[in-house]
């Protein structure tokens, strides 16, 4: 064992690179105990191990070199404790953000795995759905250009991490009056389905009541290619004795964030319905 170490020896001892130690020397964070004036070789004392070990640990918890300099400047118990508390709070905030991001990604993986093996296109299915809150600008979209700007504005209102990517939350509202009049290509209002914990300003909130929905899926564009599916759904409802009870939702199931293949882009139209009452028997 020896007291004085070369830069290579100190770097190896503490699991660092020699360039890291040179950098710390240049920014006056951790300087060698002695520099040979003739050769320029740096020599460190083994008794400097504690300082270098502290620097390494503080870097591992995310402190910048400037923050570490502040940490070492006139150190005392209270100052060190306060700095560590502040860094701990910062790490907790990052952990919460990562946890939210992980939850969103996990939900997207589950959803995409399910949608890949669900029902065939152009088939009408009935599903009971819970009440949903929509975030909407209450503005009708007339073109794909307006759609792009509308999506950006809606995304700016969300505080979630990666909120819309690969999820069945973005869509448009097809008004009940248009459904009843078979106006399938009318301009529609864009929306995002809100998560339960989301805080929504009243002017941007629309609530979709729970109930029975007739659903049909198809490939195509958001503002086009839906007429055929809607007409098929209308015909099926008439044949099976159901009536429309409100505005429909057209929700994107697989979008351009997932695939470049237009044949894989998928939408689902969800129409609230109710079974027609049976007529009273004639006496």
PDB file of C-alpha atoms in Angstrom:
ATOM      1  CA  UNK A   1       0.000   0.000   0.000  1.00  0.00           C
ATOM      2  CA  UNK A   2       1.199   3.481  -0.790  1.00  0.00           C
ATOM      3  CA  UNK A   3      -0.027   6.960   0.090  1.00  0.00           C
ATOM      4  CA  UNK A   4       0.537   8.743  -3.223  1.00  0.00           C
ATOM      5  CA  UNK A   5      -1.197   7.491  -6.356  1.00  0.00           C
ATOM      6  CA  UNK A   6      -0.869   8.337 -10.030  1.00  0.00           C
ATOM      7  CA  UNK A   7      -3.955   9.541 -11.893  1.00  0.00           C
ATOM      8  CA  UNK A   8      -4.368   6.078 -13.442  1.00  0.00           C
ATOM      9  CA  UNK A   9      -4.131   4.388 -10.067  1.00  0.00           C
ATOM     10  CA  UNK A  10      -6.653   6.731  -8.435  1.00  0.00           C
ATOM     11  CA  UNK A  11      -9.046   6.389 -11.360  1.00  0.00           C
ATOM     12  CA  UNK A  12      -8.849   2.589 -11.220  1.00  0.00           C
ATOM     13  CA  UNK A  13      -9.285   2.578  -7.451  1.00  0.00           C
ATOM     14  CA  UNK A  14     -12.486   4.652  -7.605  1.00  0.00           C
ATOM     15  CA  UNK A  15     -13.904   3.129 -10.811  1.00  0.00           C
ATOM     16  CA  UNK A  16     -13.513   6.265 -12.919  1.00  0.00           C
ATOM     17  CA  UNK A  17     -11.658   7.263 -16.060  1.00  0.00           C
ATOM     18  CA  UNK A  18      -8.522   9.357 -16.075  1.00  0.00           C
ATOM     19  CA  UNK A  19     -10.312  11.869 -18.313  1.00  0.00           C
ATOM     20  CA  UNK A  20     -12.965  12.346 -15.621  1.00  0.00           C
ATOM     21  CA  UNK A  21     -10.260  13.185 -13.075  1.00  0.00           C
ATOM     22  CA  UNK A  22      -8.588  15.583 -15.529  1.00  0.00           C
ATOM     23  CA  UNK A  23     -11.965  17.249 -16.096  1.00  0.00           C
ATOM     24  CA  UNK A  24     -12.532  17.617 -12.354  1.00  0.00           C
ATOM     25  CA  UNK A  25      -9.072  19.180 -12.103  1.00  0.00           C
ATOM     26  CA  UNK A  26      -9.779  21.660 -14.913  1.00  0.00           C
ATOM     27  CA  UNK A  27     -13.050  22.859 -13.362  1.00  0.00           C
ATOM     28  CA  UNK A  28     -11.473  23.016  -9.882  1.00  0.00           C
ATOM     29  CA  UNK A  29     -13.807  20.423  -8.420  1.00  0.00           C
ATOM     30  CA  UNK A  30     -11.230  17.841  -7.379  1.00  0.00           C
ATOM     31  CA  UNK A  31      -7.551  18.660  -7.743  1.00  0.00           C
ATOM     32  CA  UNK A  32      -4.556  16.374  -7.244  1.00  0.00           C
ATOM     33  CA  UNK A  33      -2.557  16.847  -4.103  1.00  0.00           C
ATOM     34  CA  UNK A  34       0.626  17.383  -6.119  1.00  0.00           C
ATOM     35  CA  UNK A  35       1.578  18.102  -9.725  1.00  0.00           C
ATOM     36  CA  UNK A  36       5.176  17.526 -10.794  1.00  0.00           C
ATOM     37  CA  UNK A  37       6.344  20.896 -12.202  1.00  0.00           C
ATOM     38  CA  UNK A  38       8.710  19.182 -14.672  1.00  0.00           C
ATOM     39  CA  UNK A  39       6.669  16.258 -15.992  1.00  0.00           C
ATOM     40  CA  UNK A  40       3.162  17.620 -15.316  1.00  0.00           C
ATOM     41  CA  UNK A  41       2.179  14.273 -13.760  1.00  0.00           C
ATOM     42  CA  UNK A  42      -0.676  14.409 -11.284  1.00  0.00           C
ATOM     43  CA  UNK A  43      -0.406  12.643  -7.957  1.00  0.00           C
ATOM     44  CA  UNK A  44      -3.278  12.028  -5.581  1.00  0.00           C
ATOM     45  CA  UNK A  45      -3.188  11.113  -1.899  1.00  0.00           C
ATOM     46  CA  UNK A  46      -5.073   8.050  -0.747  1.00  0.00           C
ATOM     47  CA  UNK A  47      -6.474  10.312   1.965  1.00  0.00           C
ATOM     48  CA  UNK A  48      -8.438  12.132  -0.763  1.00  0.00           C
ATOM     49  CA  UNK A  49     -10.549   9.024  -1.299  1.00  0.00           C
ATOM     50  CA  UNK A  50     -13.464  10.391   0.797  1.00  0.00           C
ATOM     51  CA  UNK A  51     -13.845  13.548  -1.261  1.00  0.00           C
ATOM     52  CA  UNK A  52     -13.716  11.705  -4.560  1.00  0.00           C
ATOM     53  CA  UNK A  53     -16.121   9.054  -3.261  1.00  0.00           C
ATOM     54  CA  UNK A  54     -18.573  11.784  -2.208  1.00  0.00           C
ATOM     55  CA  UNK A  55     -18.355  13.405  -5.635  1.00  0.00           C
ATOM     56  CA  UNK A  56     -19.047  10.063  -7.277  1.00  0.00           C
ATOM     57  CA  UNK A  57     -22.091   9.439  -5.074  1.00  0.00           C
ATOM     58  CA  UNK A  58     -23.490  12.942  -5.608  1.00  0.00           C
ATOM     59  CA  UNK A  59     -23.125  12.494  -9.375  1.00  0.00           C
ATOM     60  CA  UNK A  60     -25.038   9.212  -9.114  1.00  0.00           C
ATOM     61  CA  UNK A  61     -28.016  10.961  -7.493  1.00  0.00           C
ATOM     62  CA  UNK A  62     -28.106  13.497 -10.314  1.00  0.00           C
ATOM     63  CA  UNK A  63     -26.158  16.486  -9.004  1.00  0.00           C
ATOM     64  CA  UNK A  64     -24.372  18.663 -11.545  1.00  0.00           C
ATOM     65  CA  UNK A  65     -20.737  19.600 -11.012  1.00  0.00           C
ATOM     66  CA  UNK A  66     -21.825  23.136 -10.110  1.00  0.00           C
ATOM     67  CA  UNK A  67     -24.202  21.751  -7.474  1.00  0.00           C
ATOM     68  CA  UNK A  68     -21.404  19.585  -6.080  1.00  0.00           C
ATOM     69  CA  UNK A  69     -19.121  22.603  -5.849  1.00  0.00           C
ATOM     70  CA  UNK A  70     -21.825  24.338  -3.838  1.00  0.00           C
ATOM     71  CA  UNK A  71     -22.143  21.258  -1.652  1.00  0.00           C
ATOM     72  CA  UNK A  72     -18.412  21.363  -0.777  1.00  0.00           C
ATOM     73  CA  UNK A  73     -18.312  25.143  -0.282  1.00  0.00           C
ATOM     74  CA  UNK A  74     -18.081  25.738   3.494  1.00  0.00           C
ATOM     75  CA  UNK A  75     -19.739  22.461   4.331  1.00  0.00           C
ATOM     76  CA  UNK A  76     -21.678  22.055   7.541  1.00  0.00           C
ATOM     77  CA  UNK A  77     -24.300  19.645   8.793  1.00  0.00           C
ATOM     78  CA  UNK A  78     -27.383  21.832   8.157  1.00  0.00           C
ATOM     79  CA  UNK A  79     -26.280  22.936   4.694  1.00  0.00           C
ATOM     80  CA  UNK A  80     -25.514  19.374   3.582  1.00  0.00           C
ATOM     81  CA  UNK A  81     -28.824  18.108   4.960  1.00  0.00           C
ATOM     82  CA  UNK A  82     -30.796  20.870   3.223  1.00  0.00           C
ATOM     83  CA  UNK A  83     -29.085  20.188  -0.116  1.00  0.00           C
ATOM     84  CA  UNK A  84     -29.777  16.453   0.164  1.00  0.00           C
ATOM     85  CA  UNK A  85     -33.431  17.122   1.057  1.00  0.00           C
ATOM     86  CA  UNK A  86     -33.839  19.348  -2.004  1.00  0.00           C
ATOM     87  CA  UNK A  87     -32.230  16.722  -4.252  1.00  0.00           C
ATOM     88  CA  UNK A  88     -34.449  14.021  -2.722  1.00  0.00           C
ATOM     89  CA  UNK A  89     -37.577  16.061  -3.526  1.00  0.00           C
ATOM     90  CA  UNK A  90     -36.343  16.521  -7.079  1.00  0.00           C
ATOM     91  CA  UNK A  91     -35.743  12.778  -7.449  1.00  0.00           C
ATOM     92  CA  UNK A  92     -39.207  11.978  -6.085  1.00  0.00           C
ATOM     93  CA  UNK A  93     -40.751  14.300  -8.667  1.00  0.00           C
ATOM     94  CA  UNK A  94     -38.823  12.564 -11.452  1.00  0.00           C
ATOM     95  CA  UNK A  95     -39.840   9.166 -10.118  1.00  0.00           C
ATOM     96  CA  UNK A  96     -43.506  10.213 -10.171  1.00  0.00           C
ATOM     97  CA  UNK A  97     -43.131  11.369 -13.774  1.00  0.00           C
ATOM     98  CA  UNK A  98     -41.451   8.097 -14.738  1.00  0.00           C
ATOM     99  CA  UNK A  99     -44.165   6.102 -12.950  1.00  0.00           C
ATOM    100  CA  UNK A 100     -46.860   7.974 -14.894  1.00  0.00           C
ATOM    101  CA  UNK A 101     -44.988   7.450 -18.146  1.00  0.00           C
ATOM    102  CA  UNK A 102     -44.557   3.736 -17.396  1.00  0.00           C
ATOM    103  CA  UNK A 103     -48.272   3.402 -16.651  1.00  0.00           C
ATOM    104  CA  UNK A 104     -49.208   5.109 -19.925  1.00  0.00           C
ATOM    105  CA  UNK A 105     -46.842   2.939 -21.970  1.00  0.00           C
ATOM    106  CA  UNK A 106     -48.062  -0.232 -20.240  1.00  0.00           C
ATOM    107  CA  UNK A 107     -51.685   0.682 -20.973  1.00  0.00           C
ATOM    108  CA  UNK A 108     -50.835   1.338 -24.634  1.00  0.00           C
ATOM    109  CA  UNK A 109     -49.092  -2.040 -24.973  1.00  0.00           C
ATOM    110  CA  UNK A 110     -52.087  -3.822 -23.440  1.00  0.00           C
ATOM    111  CA  UNK A 111     -54.510  -1.912 -25.657  1.00  0.00           C
ATOM    112  CA  UNK A 112     -52.575  -2.532 -28.903  1.00  0.00           C
ATOM    113  CA  UNK A 113     -52.178  -6.210 -28.039  1.00  0.00           C
ATOM    114  CA  UNK A 114     -55.931  -6.497 -27.557  1.00  0.00           C
ATOM    115  CA  UNK A 115     -56.968  -4.498 -30.605  1.00  0.00           C
ATOM    116  CA  UNK A 116     -54.800  -6.681 -32.840  1.00  0.00           C
ATOM    117  CA  UNK A 117     -56.882  -9.743 -32.040  1.00  0.00           C
ATOM    118  CA  UNK A 118     -60.356  -8.268 -31.622  1.00  0.00           C
ATOM    119  CA  UNK A 119     -63.372  -8.407 -33.919  1.00  0.00           C
ATOM    120  CA  UNK A 120     -63.306  -8.187 -37.693  1.00  0.00           C
ATOM    121  CA  UNK A 121     -63.831  -4.921 -39.549  1.00  0.00           C
ATOM    122  CA  UNK A 122     -67.303  -3.872 -40.720  1.00  0.00           C
ATOM    123  CA  UNK A 123     -69.106  -6.051 -38.171  1.00  0.00           C
ATOM    124  CA  UNK A 124     -71.587  -4.444 -35.774  1.00  0.00           C
ATOM    125  CA  UNK A 125     -71.040  -5.318 -32.118  1.00  0.00           C
ATOM    126  CA  UNK A 126     -72.898  -4.158 -29.009  1.00  0.00           C
ATOM    127  CA  UNK A 127     -70.931  -3.111 -25.929  1.00  0.00           C
ATOM    128  CA  UNK A 128     -71.868  -1.695 -22.547  1.00  0.00           C
ATOM    129  CA  UNK A 129     -69.634   1.269 -21.788  1.00  0.00           C
ATOM    130  CA  UNK A 130     -68.977   3.368 -18.713  1.00  0.00           C
ATOM    131  CA  UNK A 131     -69.496   7.123 -18.560  1.00  0.00           C
ATOM    132  CA  UNK A 132     -66.655   9.061 -20.177  1.00  0.00           C
ATOM    133  CA  UNK A 133     -65.390  12.623 -19.952  1.00  0.00           C
ATOM    134  CA  UNK A 134     -64.293  14.284 -23.168  1.00  0.00           C
ATOM    135  CA  UNK A 135     -61.993  17.273 -23.595  1.00  0.00           C
ATOM    136  CA  UNK A 136     -63.147  19.230 -26.605  1.00  0.00           C
ATOM    137  CA  UNK A 137     -62.777  22.655 -28.184  1.00  0.00           C
ATOM    138  CA  UNK A 138     -66.413  22.512 -29.391  1.00  0.00           C
ATOM    139  CA  UNK A 139     -65.195  23.511 -32.856  1.00  0.00           C
ATOM    140  CA  UNK A 140     -66.148  21.613 -36.004  1.00  0.00           C
ATOM    141  CA  UNK A 141     -63.337  20.249 -38.161  1.00  0.00           C
ATOM    142  CA  UNK A 142     -63.802  20.804 -41.886  1.00  0.00           C
ATOM    143  CA  UNK A 143     -60.499  19.521 -43.277  1.00  0.00           C
ATOM    144  CA  UNK A 144     -57.357  17.556 -42.456  1.00  0.00           C
ATOM    145  CA  UNK A 145     -55.540  20.885 -42.066  1.00  0.00           C
ATOM    146  CA  UNK A 146     -57.944  21.985 -39.341  1.00  0.00           C
ATOM    147  CA  UNK A 147     -57.633  18.522 -37.817  1.00  0.00           C
ATOM    148  CA  UNK A 148     -53.852  18.908 -37.426  1.00  0.00           C
ATOM    149  CA  UNK A 149     -54.174  22.214 -35.604  1.00  0.00           C
ATOM    150  CA  UNK A 150     -57.048  20.898 -33.512  1.00  0.00           C
ATOM    151  CA  UNK A 151     -55.044  17.903 -32.292  1.00  0.00           C
ATOM    152  CA  UNK A 152     -52.124  20.170 -31.363  1.00  0.00           C
ATOM    153  CA  UNK A 153     -54.416  22.438 -29.345  1.00  0.00           C
ATOM    154  CA  UNK A 154     -55.955  19.490 -27.522  1.00  0.00           C
ATOM    155  CA  UNK A 155     -52.536  17.988 -26.749  1.00  0.00           C
ATOM    156  CA  UNK A 156     -51.414  21.316 -25.267  1.00  0.00           C
ATOM    157  CA  UNK A 157     -54.289  21.069 -22.771  1.00  0.00           C
ATOM    158  CA  UNK A 158     -53.083  17.714 -21.423  1.00  0.00           C
ATOM    159  CA  UNK A 159     -50.557  17.413 -18.596  1.00  0.00           C
ATOM    160  CA  UNK A 160     -49.930  13.673 -19.009  1.00  0.00           C
ATOM    161  CA  UNK A 161     -46.792  12.049 -20.330  1.00  0.00           C
ATOM    162  CA  UNK A 162     -47.155  10.668 -23.892  1.00  0.00           C
ATOM    163  CA  UNK A 163     -50.943  10.987 -23.675  1.00  0.00           C
ATOM    164  CA  UNK A 164     -52.348  10.370 -27.158  1.00  0.00           C
ATOM    165  CA  UNK A 165     -49.713   8.238 -28.869  1.00  0.00           C
ATOM    166  CA  UNK A 166     -51.051   4.766 -29.645  1.00  0.00           C
ATOM    167  CA  UNK A 167     -54.269   5.051 -27.681  1.00  0.00           C
ATOM    168  CA  UNK A 168     -57.996   4.912 -28.381  1.00  0.00           C
ATOM    169  CA  UNK A 169     -58.675   8.397 -27.015  1.00  0.00           C
ATOM    170  CA  UNK A 170     -58.627  10.761 -29.972  1.00  0.00           C
ATOM    171  CA  UNK A 171     -61.759  11.132 -32.065  1.00  0.00           C
ATOM    172  CA  UNK A 172     -64.652  13.224 -33.323  1.00  0.00           C
ATOM    173  CA  UNK A 173     -68.279  13.619 -32.338  1.00  0.00           C
ATOM    174  CA  UNK A 174     -70.954  12.830 -34.937  1.00  0.00           C
ATOM    175  CA  UNK A 175     -74.020  14.803 -33.886  1.00  0.00           C
ATOM    176  CA  UNK A 176     -77.268  12.930 -33.297  1.00  0.00           C
ATOM    177  CA  UNK A 177     -79.141  15.198 -35.733  1.00  0.00           C
ATOM    178  CA  UNK A 178     -76.675  14.279 -38.497  1.00  0.00           C
ATOM    179  CA  UNK A 179     -77.034  10.585 -37.684  1.00  0.00           C
ATOM    180  CA  UNK A 180     -80.807  10.713 -37.915  1.00  0.00           C
ATOM    181  CA  UNK A 181     -80.664  12.625 -41.201  1.00  0.00           C
ATOM    182  CA  UNK A 182     -78.028  10.239 -42.636  1.00  0.00           C
ATOM    183  CA  UNK A 183     -75.581  13.122 -43.034  1.00  0.00           C
ATOM    184  CA  UNK A 184     -72.458  11.023 -42.700  1.00  0.00           C
ATOM    185  CA  UNK A 185     -69.853  13.455 -44.013  1.00  0.00           C
ATOM    186  CA  UNK A 186     -70.777  16.561 -42.019  1.00  0.00           C
ATOM    187  CA  UNK A 187     -67.978  18.492 -40.220  1.00  0.00           C
ATOM    188  CA  UNK A 188     -67.485  17.150 -36.713  1.00  0.00           C
ATOM    189  CA  UNK A 189     -66.132  18.252 -33.336  1.00  0.00           C
ATOM    190  CA  UNK A 190     -62.776  16.798 -32.294  1.00  0.00           C
ATOM    191  CA  UNK A 191     -62.112  15.483 -28.771  1.00  0.00           C
ATOM    192  CA  UNK A 192     -59.775  13.549 -26.483  1.00  0.00           C
ATOM    193  CA  UNK A 193     -61.083  11.103 -23.893  1.00  0.00           C
ATOM    194  CA  UNK A 194     -59.888  12.349 -20.490  1.00  0.00           C
ATOM    195  CA  UNK A 195     -58.435  10.170 -17.783  1.00  0.00           C
ATOM    196  CA  UNK A 196     -60.304  10.003 -14.483  1.00  0.00           C
ATOM    197  CA  UNK A 197     -57.818  12.174 -12.594  1.00  0.00           C
ATOM    198  CA  UNK A 198     -57.675  14.880 -15.263  1.00  0.00           C
ATOM    199  CA  UNK A 199     -58.762  18.394 -14.335  1.00  0.00           C
ATOM    200  CA  UNK A 200     -60.911  19.830 -17.116  1.00  0.00           C
ATOM    201  CA  UNK A 201     -62.160  23.365 -17.492  1.00  0.00           C
ATOM    202  CA  UNK A 202     -65.936  23.446 -17.673  1.00  0.00           C
ATOM    203  CA  UNK A 203     -66.033  25.053 -21.108  1.00  0.00           C
ATOM    204  CA  UNK A 204     -64.003  22.166 -22.566  1.00  0.00           C
ATOM    205  CA  UNK A 205     -65.873  19.322 -20.843  1.00  0.00           C
ATOM    206  CA  UNK A 206     -68.431  17.028 -22.452  1.00  0.00           C
ATOM    207  CA  UNK A 207     -69.775  13.977 -20.625  1.00  0.00           C
ATOM    208  CA  UNK A 208     -70.830  10.855 -22.508  1.00  0.00           C
ATOM    209  CA  UNK A 209     -73.316   8.894 -20.341  1.00  0.00           C
ATOM    210  CA  UNK A 210     -72.836   5.199 -19.695  1.00  0.00           C
ATOM    211  CA  UNK A 211     -74.972   2.846 -21.733  1.00  0.00           C
ATOM    212  CA  UNK A 212     -75.235   0.459 -24.628  1.00  0.00           C
ATOM    213  CA  UNK A 213     -73.319   1.303 -27.809  1.00  0.00           C
ATOM    214  CA  UNK A 214     -73.456  -0.235 -31.267  1.00  0.00           C
ATOM    215  CA  UNK A 215     -69.892  -0.314 -32.582  1.00  0.00           C
ATOM    216  CA  UNK A 216     -68.342  -0.858 -35.977  1.00  0.00           C
ATOM    217  CA  UNK A 217     -64.718  -0.632 -37.121  1.00  0.00           C
ATOM    218  CA  UNK A 218     -63.252   0.304 -40.478  1.00  0.00           C
ATOM    219  CA  UNK A 219     -60.046   1.425 -42.223  1.00  0.00           C
ATOM    220  CA  UNK A 220     -59.677   4.838 -43.816  1.00  0.00           C
ATOM    221  CA  UNK A 221     -59.402   8.507 -42.940  1.00  0.00           C
ATOM    222  CA  UNK A 222     -60.857  10.222 -39.900  1.00  0.00           C
ATOM    223  CA  UNK A 223     -63.058  12.626 -41.860  1.00  0.00           C
ATOM    224  CA  UNK A 224     -63.818  10.304 -44.782  1.00  0.00           C
ATOM    225  CA  UNK A 225     -64.571   6.676 -45.573  1.00  0.00           C
ATOM    226  CA  UNK A 226     -67.057   6.351 -42.729  1.00  0.00           C
ATOM    227  CA  UNK A 227     -70.290   6.558 -44.731  1.00  0.00           C
ATOM    228  CA  UNK A 228     -70.305   2.897 -45.745  1.00  0.00           C
ATOM    229  CA  UNK A 229     -69.819   1.753 -42.149  1.00  0.00           C
ATOM    230  CA  UNK A 230     -72.472   4.133 -40.817  1.00  0.00           C
ATOM    231  CA  UNK A 231     -75.047   3.025 -43.398  1.00  0.00           C
ATOM    232  CA  UNK A 232     -74.328  -0.595 -42.554  1.00  0.00           C
ATOM    233  CA  UNK A 233     -74.745   0.167 -38.855  1.00  0.00           C
ATOM    234  CA  UNK A 234     -78.037   2.050 -39.471  1.00  0.00           C
ATOM    235  CA  UNK A 235     -79.383  -0.864 -41.475  1.00  0.00           C
ATOM    236  CA  UNK A 236     -78.406  -3.335 -38.778  1.00  0.00           C
ATOM    237  CA  UNK A 237     -80.069  -1.264 -36.042  1.00  0.00           C
ATOM    238  CA  UNK A 238     -83.298  -1.081 -38.038  1.00  0.00           C
ATOM    239  CA  UNK A 239     -83.283  -4.834 -38.654  1.00  0.00           C
ATOM    240  CA  UNK A 240     -82.627  -5.699 -35.007  1.00  0.00           C
ATOM    241  CA  UNK A 241     -85.033  -3.161 -33.479  1.00  0.00           C
ATOM    242  CA  UNK A 242     -82.685  -0.618 -31.946  1.00  0.00           C
ATOM    243  CA  UNK A 243     -82.895   3.175 -32.010  1.00  0.00           C
ATOM    244  CA  UNK A 244     -80.209   5.862 -31.714  1.00  0.00           C
ATOM    245  CA  UNK A 245     -80.265   7.756 -28.404  1.00  0.00           C
ATOM    246  CA  UNK A 246     -77.535  10.364 -28.805  1.00  0.00           C
ATOM    247  CA  UNK A 247     -74.468  11.598 -30.646  1.00  0.00           C
ATOM    248  CA  UNK A 248     -71.895   9.054 -31.814  1.00  0.00           C
ATOM    249  CA  UNK A 249     -68.153   8.916 -31.229  1.00  0.00           C
ATOM    250  CA  UNK A 250     -65.682   8.062 -33.949  1.00  0.00           C
ATOM    251  CA  UNK A 251     -62.475   7.056 -32.162  1.00  0.00           C
ATOM    252  CA  UNK A 252     -59.101   6.321 -33.684  1.00  0.00           C
ATOM    253  CA  UNK A 253     -57.959   2.793 -32.793  1.00  0.00           C
ATOM    254  CA  UNK A 254     -54.687   2.494 -34.736  1.00  0.00           C
ATOM    255  CA  UNK A 255     -53.090   5.682 -36.048  1.00  0.00           C
ATOM    256  CA  UNK A 256     -50.064   6.967 -37.980  1.00  0.00           C
ATOM    257  CA  UNK A 257     -47.933   6.963 -34.841  1.00  0.00           C
ATOM    258  CA  UNK A 258     -48.019   3.151 -35.055  1.00  0.00           C
ATOM    259  CA  UNK A 259     -48.001   2.322 -38.762  1.00  0.00           C
ATOM    260  CA  UNK A 260     -47.194   3.746 -42.191  1.00  0.00           C
ATOM    261  CA  UNK A 261     -49.529   1.233 -43.804  1.00  0.00           C
ATOM    262  CA  UNK A 262     -52.885   2.961 -44.566  1.00  0.00           C
ATOM    263  CA  UNK A 263     -54.588  -0.439 -44.527  1.00  0.00           C
ATOM    264  CA  UNK A 264     -53.700  -0.800 -40.834  1.00  0.00           C
ATOM    265  CA  UNK A 265     -55.121   2.553 -39.718  1.00  0.00           C
ATOM    266  CA  UNK A 266     -58.380   1.818 -37.934  1.00  0.00           C
ATOM    267  CA  UNK A 267     -61.366   3.703 -36.521  1.00  0.00           C
ATOM    268  CA  UNK A 268     -64.338   2.655 -34.466  1.00  0.00           C
ATOM    269  CA  UNK A 269     -67.731   4.329 -34.558  1.00  0.00           C
ATOM    270  CA  UNK A 270     -69.681   4.043 -31.294  1.00  0.00           C
ATOM    271  CA  UNK A 271     -73.384   4.902 -31.458  1.00  0.00           C
ATOM    272  CA  UNK A 272     -75.489   5.007 -28.252  1.00  0.00           C
ATOM    273  CA  UNK A 273     -78.595   2.852 -28.750  1.00  0.00           C
ATOM    274  CA  UNK A 274     -81.601   1.458 -26.974  1.00  0.00           C
ATOM    275  CA  UNK A 275     -83.848  -1.464 -27.804  1.00  0.00           C
ATOM    276  CA  UNK A 276     -87.230  -0.368 -29.120  1.00  0.00           C
ATOM    277  CA  UNK A 277     -90.093  -1.037 -26.716  1.00  0.00           C
ATOM    278  CA  UNK A 278     -92.406  -3.795 -27.828  1.00  0.00           C
ATOM    279  CA  UNK A 279     -95.867  -2.560 -28.818  1.00  0.00           C
ATOM    280  CA  UNK A 280     -98.667  -3.290 -26.348  1.00  0.00           C
ATOM    281  CA  UNK A 281    -100.893  -6.232 -27.411  1.00  0.00           C
ATOM    282  CA  UNK A 282    -104.274  -5.305 -28.943  1.00  0.00           C
ATOM    283  CA  UNK A 283    -107.275  -6.291 -26.777  1.00  0.00           C
TER     284      UNK A 283
END
